PDB file of C-alpha atoms in Angstrom:
ATOM      1  CA  UNK L 162       7.061 -96.388-146.125  1.00 82.00           C
ATOM      2  CA  UNK L 163       7.037 -94.651-142.758  1.00 86.00           C
ATOM      3  CA  UNK L 164       6.767 -96.543-139.480  1.00 85.00           C
ATOM      4  CA  UNK L 165       5.997 -95.858-135.841  1.00 86.00           C
ATOM      5  CA  UNK L 166       6.518 -98.474-133.140  1.00 85.00           C
ATOM      6  CA  UNK L 167       3.478-100.153-131.664  1.00 78.00           C
ATOM      7  CA  UNK L 168       2.828-101.659-128.265  1.00 73.00           C
ATOM      8  CA  UNK L 169       3.902-105.063-129.561  1.00 69.00           C
ATOM      9  CA  UNK L 170       7.252-103.562-130.613  1.00 78.00           C
ATOM     10  CA  UNK L 171       8.338-101.553-127.563  1.00 83.00           C
ATOM     11  CA  UNK L 172       5.711-102.028-124.840  1.00 76.00           C
ATOM     12  CA  UNK L 173       3.489 -99.257-123.532  1.00 76.00           C
ATOM     13  CA  UNK L 174       2.062 -97.736-120.383  1.00 74.00           C
ATOM     14  CA  UNK L 175      -1.156 -99.820-120.293  1.00 69.00           C
ATOM     15  CA  UNK L 176       0.400-102.725-118.408  1.00 66.00           C
ATOM     16  CA  UNK L 177       0.408-105.291-121.234  1.00 69.00           C
ATOM     17  CA  UNK L 178       4.182-105.091-121.609  1.00 76.00           C
ATOM     18  CA  UNK L 179       6.058-102.237-119.909  1.00 82.00           C
ATOM     19  CA  UNK L 180       7.672 -99.658-122.194  1.00 83.00           C
ATOM     20  CA  UNK L 181      11.261-100.722-122.812  1.00 84.00           C
ATOM     21  CA  UNK L 182      13.582 -97.956-123.990  1.00 84.00           C
ATOM     22  CA  UNK L 183      16.073-100.546-125.264  1.00 86.00           C
ATOM     23  CA  UNK L 184      13.417-101.895-127.655  1.00 85.00           C
ATOM     24  CA  UNK L 185      12.526 -98.324-128.660  1.00 87.00           C
ATOM     25  CA  UNK L 186      16.177 -97.629-129.503  1.00 89.00           C
ATOM     26  CA  UNK L 187      16.337-100.846-131.553  1.00 88.00           C
ATOM     27  CA  UNK L 188      13.190 -99.853-133.503  1.00 85.00           C
ATOM     28  CA  UNK L 189      14.598 -96.396-134.243  1.00 89.00           C
ATOM     29  CA  UNK L 190      17.870 -97.961-135.419  1.00 90.00           C
ATOM     30  CA  UNK L 191      16.004-100.343-137.740  1.00 88.00           C
ATOM     31  CA  UNK L 192      13.112 -98.208-139.022  1.00 89.00           C
ATOM     32  CA  UNK L 193      14.085 -94.578-138.461  1.00 90.00           C
ATOM     33  CA  UNK L 194      12.482 -91.883-136.313  1.00 92.00           C
ATOM     34  CA  UNK L 195       9.568 -92.946-134.104  1.00 91.00           C
ATOM     35  CA  UNK L 196       7.617 -89.827-135.100  1.00 93.00           C
ATOM     36  CA  UNK L 197       7.451 -87.992-138.422  1.00 93.00           C
ATOM     37  CA  UNK L 198       5.608 -85.367-140.450  1.00 92.00           C
ATOM     38  CA  UNK L 199       4.797 -85.476-144.171  1.00 89.00           C
ATOM     39  CA  UNK L 200       2.778 -83.202-146.447  1.00 86.00           C
ATOM     40  CA  UNK L 201       0.377 -84.840-148.895  1.00 81.00           C
ATOM     41  CA  UNK L 202      -1.448 -82.165-150.849  1.00 79.00           C
ATOM     42  CA  UNK L 203      -3.447 -80.163-148.333  1.00 75.00           C
ATOM     43  CA  UNK L 204      -2.924 -82.795-145.631  1.00 78.00           C
ATOM     44  CA  UNK L 205      -0.295 -82.716-142.915  1.00 80.00           C
ATOM     45  CA  UNK L 206       0.259 -86.261-141.681  1.00 84.00           C
ATOM     46  CA  UNK L 207       1.827 -86.728-138.266  1.00 87.00           C
ATOM     47  CA  UNK L 208       3.032 -90.151-137.239  1.00 89.00           C
ATOM     48  CA  UNK L 209       3.527 -90.267-133.479  1.00 89.00           C
ATOM     49  CA  UNK L 210       4.767 -92.903-131.088  1.00 89.00           C
ATOM     50  CA  UNK L 211       1.609 -93.377-129.016  1.00 84.00           C
ATOM     51  CA  UNK L 212       3.408 -95.884-126.806  1.00 86.00           C
ATOM     52  CA  UNK L 213       5.284 -92.977-125.208  1.00 86.00           C
ATOM     53  CA  UNK L 214       2.078 -91.242-124.072  1.00 84.00           C
ATOM     54  CA  UNK L 215       1.941 -91.190-120.291  1.00 84.00           C
ATOM     55  CA  UNK L 216       5.392 -92.746-119.894  1.00 86.00           C
ATOM     56  CA  UNK L 217       7.004 -89.671-118.332  1.00 88.00           C
ATOM     57  CA  UNK L 218      10.194 -90.327-120.308  1.00 89.00           C
ATOM     58  CA  UNK L 219      12.435 -87.730-121.885  1.00 91.00           C
ATOM     59  CA  UNK L 220      11.407 -89.230-125.239  1.00 90.00           C
ATOM     60  CA  UNK L 221       7.744 -88.432-124.474  1.00 90.00           C
ATOM     61  CA  UNK L 222       8.606 -84.842-123.503  1.00 93.00           C
ATOM     62  CA  UNK L 223      10.600 -84.369-126.720  1.00 94.00           C
ATOM     63  CA  UNK L 224       7.765 -85.780-128.822  1.00 92.00           C
ATOM     64  CA  UNK L 225       5.212 -83.399-127.220  1.00 89.00           C
ATOM     65  CA  UNK L 226       7.489 -80.447-128.014  1.00 91.00           C
ATOM     66  CA  UNK L 227       7.761 -81.701-131.608  1.00 92.00           C
ATOM     67  CA  UNK L 228       3.943 -82.055-131.895  1.00 86.00           C
ATOM     68  CA  UNK L 229       3.508 -78.467-130.640  1.00 85.00           C
ATOM     69  CA  UNK L 230       6.078 -77.229-133.192  1.00 88.00           C
ATOM     70  CA  UNK L 231       4.265 -79.058-135.996  1.00 86.00           C
ATOM     71  CA  UNK L 232       0.915 -77.558-134.951  1.00 78.00           C
ATOM     72  CA  UNK L 233       2.417 -74.049-134.899  1.00 80.00           C
ATOM     73  CA  UNK L 234       3.926 -74.525-138.367  1.00 82.00           C
ATOM     74  CA  UNK L 235       0.667 -75.917-139.764  1.00 74.00           C
ATOM     75  CA  UNK L 236      -1.259 -72.801-138.812  1.00 66.00           C
ATOM     76  CA  UNK L 237      -5.037 -72.353-138.821  1.00 54.00           C
ATOM     77  CA  UNK L 238      -5.432 -72.780-142.610  1.00 44.00           C
ATOM     78  CA  UNK L 239      -4.424 -76.458-142.611  1.00 38.00           C
ATOM     79  CA  UNK L 240      -7.203 -78.814-143.929  1.00 71.00           C
ATOM     80  CA  UNK L 241      -7.859 -81.277-141.033  1.00 34.00           C
ATOM     81  CA  UNK L 242      -9.994 -84.396-140.659  1.00 36.00           C
ATOM     82  CA  UNK L 243     -11.951 -83.599-137.505  1.00 39.00           C
ATOM     83  CA  UNK L 244     -14.599 -85.586-135.728  1.00 48.00           C
ATOM     84  CA  UNK L 245     -17.072 -83.367-133.905  1.00 43.00           C
ATOM     85  CA  UNK L 246     -17.103 -83.965-130.148  1.00 53.00           C
ATOM     86  CA  UNK L 247     -13.902 -86.001-130.197  1.00 61.00           C
ATOM     87  CA  UNK L 248     -10.835 -87.235-131.956  1.00 56.00           C
ATOM     88  CA  UNK L 249     -10.876 -89.642-134.879  1.00 58.00           C
ATOM     89  CA  UNK L 250      -8.723 -92.704-134.273  1.00 54.00           C
ATOM     90  CA  UNK L 251      -7.864 -95.278-136.930  1.00 57.00           C
ATOM     91  CA  UNK L 252      -6.521 -98.614-135.768  1.00 59.00           C
ATOM     92  CA  UNK L 253      -3.573 -99.939-137.746  1.00 64.00           C
ATOM     93  CA  UNK L 254      -2.642-103.602-137.340  1.00 72.00           C
ATOM     94  CA  UNK L 255       0.817-105.013-136.935  1.00 77.00           C
ATOM     95  CA  UNK L 256       2.161-106.410-140.180  1.00 79.00           C
ATOM     96  CA  UNK L 257       4.258-108.972-138.337  1.00 78.00           C
ATOM     97  CA  UNK L 258       2.630-110.585-135.315  1.00 79.00           C
ATOM     98  CA  UNK L 259      -0.122-110.760-132.710  1.00 81.00           C
ATOM     99  CA  UNK L 260      -0.080-111.014-128.923  1.00 79.00           C
ATOM    100  CA  UNK L 261      -1.356-114.173-127.271  1.00 81.00           C
ATOM    101  CA  UNK L 262      -4.573-113.801-125.281  1.00 82.00           C
ATOM    102  CA  UNK L 263      -2.669-114.094-121.977  1.00 80.00           C
ATOM    103  CA  UNK L 264      -0.643-110.992-122.944  1.00 76.00           C
ATOM    104  CA  UNK L 265      -3.512-108.965-124.454  1.00 72.00           C
ATOM    105  CA  UNK L 266      -7.191-109.690-123.853  1.00 70.00           C
ATOM    106  CA  UNK L 267      -9.143-110.428-127.018  1.00 70.00           C
ATOM    107  CA  UNK L 268     -11.310-107.509-128.157  1.00 62.00           C
ATOM    108  CA  UNK L 269     -11.970-108.842-131.649  1.00 67.00           C
ATOM    109  CA  UNK L 270     -10.197-110.967-134.216  1.00 73.00           C
ATOM    110  CA  UNK L 271      -6.433-110.595-133.927  1.00 79.00           C
ATOM    111  CA  UNK L 272      -5.162-110.006-137.441  1.00 80.00           C
ATOM    112  CA  UNK L 273      -1.983-109.015-139.169  1.00 84.00           C
ATOM    113  CA  UNK L 274      -2.291-106.795-142.172  1.00 83.00           C
ATOM    114  CA  UNK L 275      -1.803-103.411-143.720  1.00 82.00           C
ATOM    115  CA  UNK L 276      -3.914-100.356-142.996  1.00 78.00           C
ATOM    116  CA  UNK L 277      -4.496 -98.167-146.033  1.00 81.00           C
ATOM    117  CA  UNK L 278      -5.486 -94.555-145.456  1.00 79.00           C
ATOM    118  CA  UNK L 279      -6.795 -92.655-148.517  1.00 82.00           C
ATOM    119  CA  UNK L 280      -6.772 -88.886-148.189  1.00 78.00           C
ATOM    120  CA  UNK L 281      -8.265 -86.330-150.572  1.00 80.00           C
ATOM    121  CA  UNK L 282      -9.787 -82.874-150.375  1.00 80.00           C
ATOM    122  CA  UNK L 283     -13.206 -84.348-149.495  1.00 79.00           C
ATOM    123  CA  UNK L 284     -12.101 -86.423-146.507  1.00 75.00           C
ATOM    124  CA  UNK L 285     -10.436 -89.661-145.534  1.00 74.00           C
ATOM    125  CA  UNK L 286     -11.163 -93.342-146.007  1.00 79.00           C
ATOM    126  CA  UNK L 287      -9.648 -96.386-144.326  1.00 77.00           C
ATOM    127  CA  UNK L 288      -9.327 -99.964-145.530  1.00 80.00           C
ATOM    128  CA  UNK L 289      -7.747-103.003-143.880  1.00 78.00           C
ATOM    129  CA  UNK L 290      -5.878-105.287-146.237  1.00 83.00           C
ATOM    130  CA  UNK L 291      -4.983-108.800-145.033  1.00 83.00           C
ATOM    131  CA  UNK L 292      -3.243-110.488-147.966  1.00 83.00           C
ATOM    132  CA  UNK L 293      -3.477-114.248-148.350  1.00 85.00           C
ATOM    133  CA  UNK L 294      -0.464-115.934-146.846  1.00 84.00           C
ATOM    134  CA  UNK L 295       0.259-113.401-144.082  1.00 82.00           C
ATOM    135  CA  UNK L 296       1.116-115.399-140.981  1.00 82.00           C
ATOM    136  CA  UNK L 297      -0.084-114.529-137.493  1.00 82.00           C
ATOM    137  CA  UNK L 298       3.136-115.044-135.602  1.00 82.00           C
ATOM    138  CA  UNK L 299       2.681-114.880-131.826  1.00 85.00           C
ATOM    139  CA  UNK L 300       5.154-112.328-130.508  1.00 78.00           C
ATOM    140  CA  UNK L 301       5.987-114.318-127.363  1.00 79.00           C
ATOM    141  CA  UNK L 302       7.124-117.237-129.547  1.00 83.00           C
ATOM    142  CA  UNK L 303       9.601-115.184-131.590  1.00 76.00           C
ATOM    143  CA  UNK L 304      13.226-115.687-130.560  1.00 75.00           C
ATOM    144  CA  UNK L 305      14.087-111.973-130.841  1.00 69.00           C
ATOM    145  CA  UNK L 306      11.306-111.097-128.364  1.00 68.00           C
ATOM    146  CA  UNK L 307      12.358-113.816-125.923  1.00 70.00           C
ATOM    147  CA  UNK L 308      15.941-112.498-125.907  1.00 64.00           C
ATOM    148  CA  UNK L 309      14.941-108.856-125.318  1.00 61.00           C
ATOM    149  CA  UNK L 310      11.880-109.221-123.104  1.00 57.00           C
ATOM    150  CA  UNK L 311      11.949-109.575-119.307  1.00 55.00           C
ATOM    151  CA  UNK L 312       9.191-112.165-119.685  1.00 50.00           C
ATOM    152  CA  UNK L 313       5.447-112.182-120.293  1.00 45.00           C
ATOM    153  CA  UNK L 314       3.275-109.852-118.306  1.00 42.00           C
ATOM    154  CA  UNK L 315      -0.392-109.909-117.621  1.00 37.00           C
ATOM    155  CA  UNK L 316      -2.746-107.028-117.557  1.00 36.00           C
ATOM    156  CA  UNK L 317      -5.793-105.581-119.166  1.00 33.00           C
ATOM    157  CA  UNK L 318      -6.322-103.110-121.899  1.00 32.00           C
ATOM    158  CA  UNK L 319      -7.047 -99.526-120.952  1.00 28.00           C
TER     159      UNK L 319
END
């Protein structure tokens, strides 16, 4: 299992919860690197910490250099999943908690679950799995968040 921190884990630059480098360091200590590369057949999978994008931090600069290095190593023969006229994005839910509506405006149903990405030579497929019994903990109510967070923030989604 490979992980990358999400906005609920470390904050981000959208204004929901400011990026907190102390939370980022804690995530890296617990789960390993916040970006990674793995080969799966003809696929090159890059896991990136999207919460760093636009932060202006040294961590963001290092990640961009790493992404450029990965692209150079992959070369032009790499089999890619490309969406014409844009970039394909696949939303992956948190497997642990949701944000209350006052912290993140509701766009759809807030779920916890597991995103499953199937890759083969013909393309990619995505499925959302929400097993029975998974609890939707509200992040703001978790003791660990209350101890590390400067307090709830308000703001909209970008």
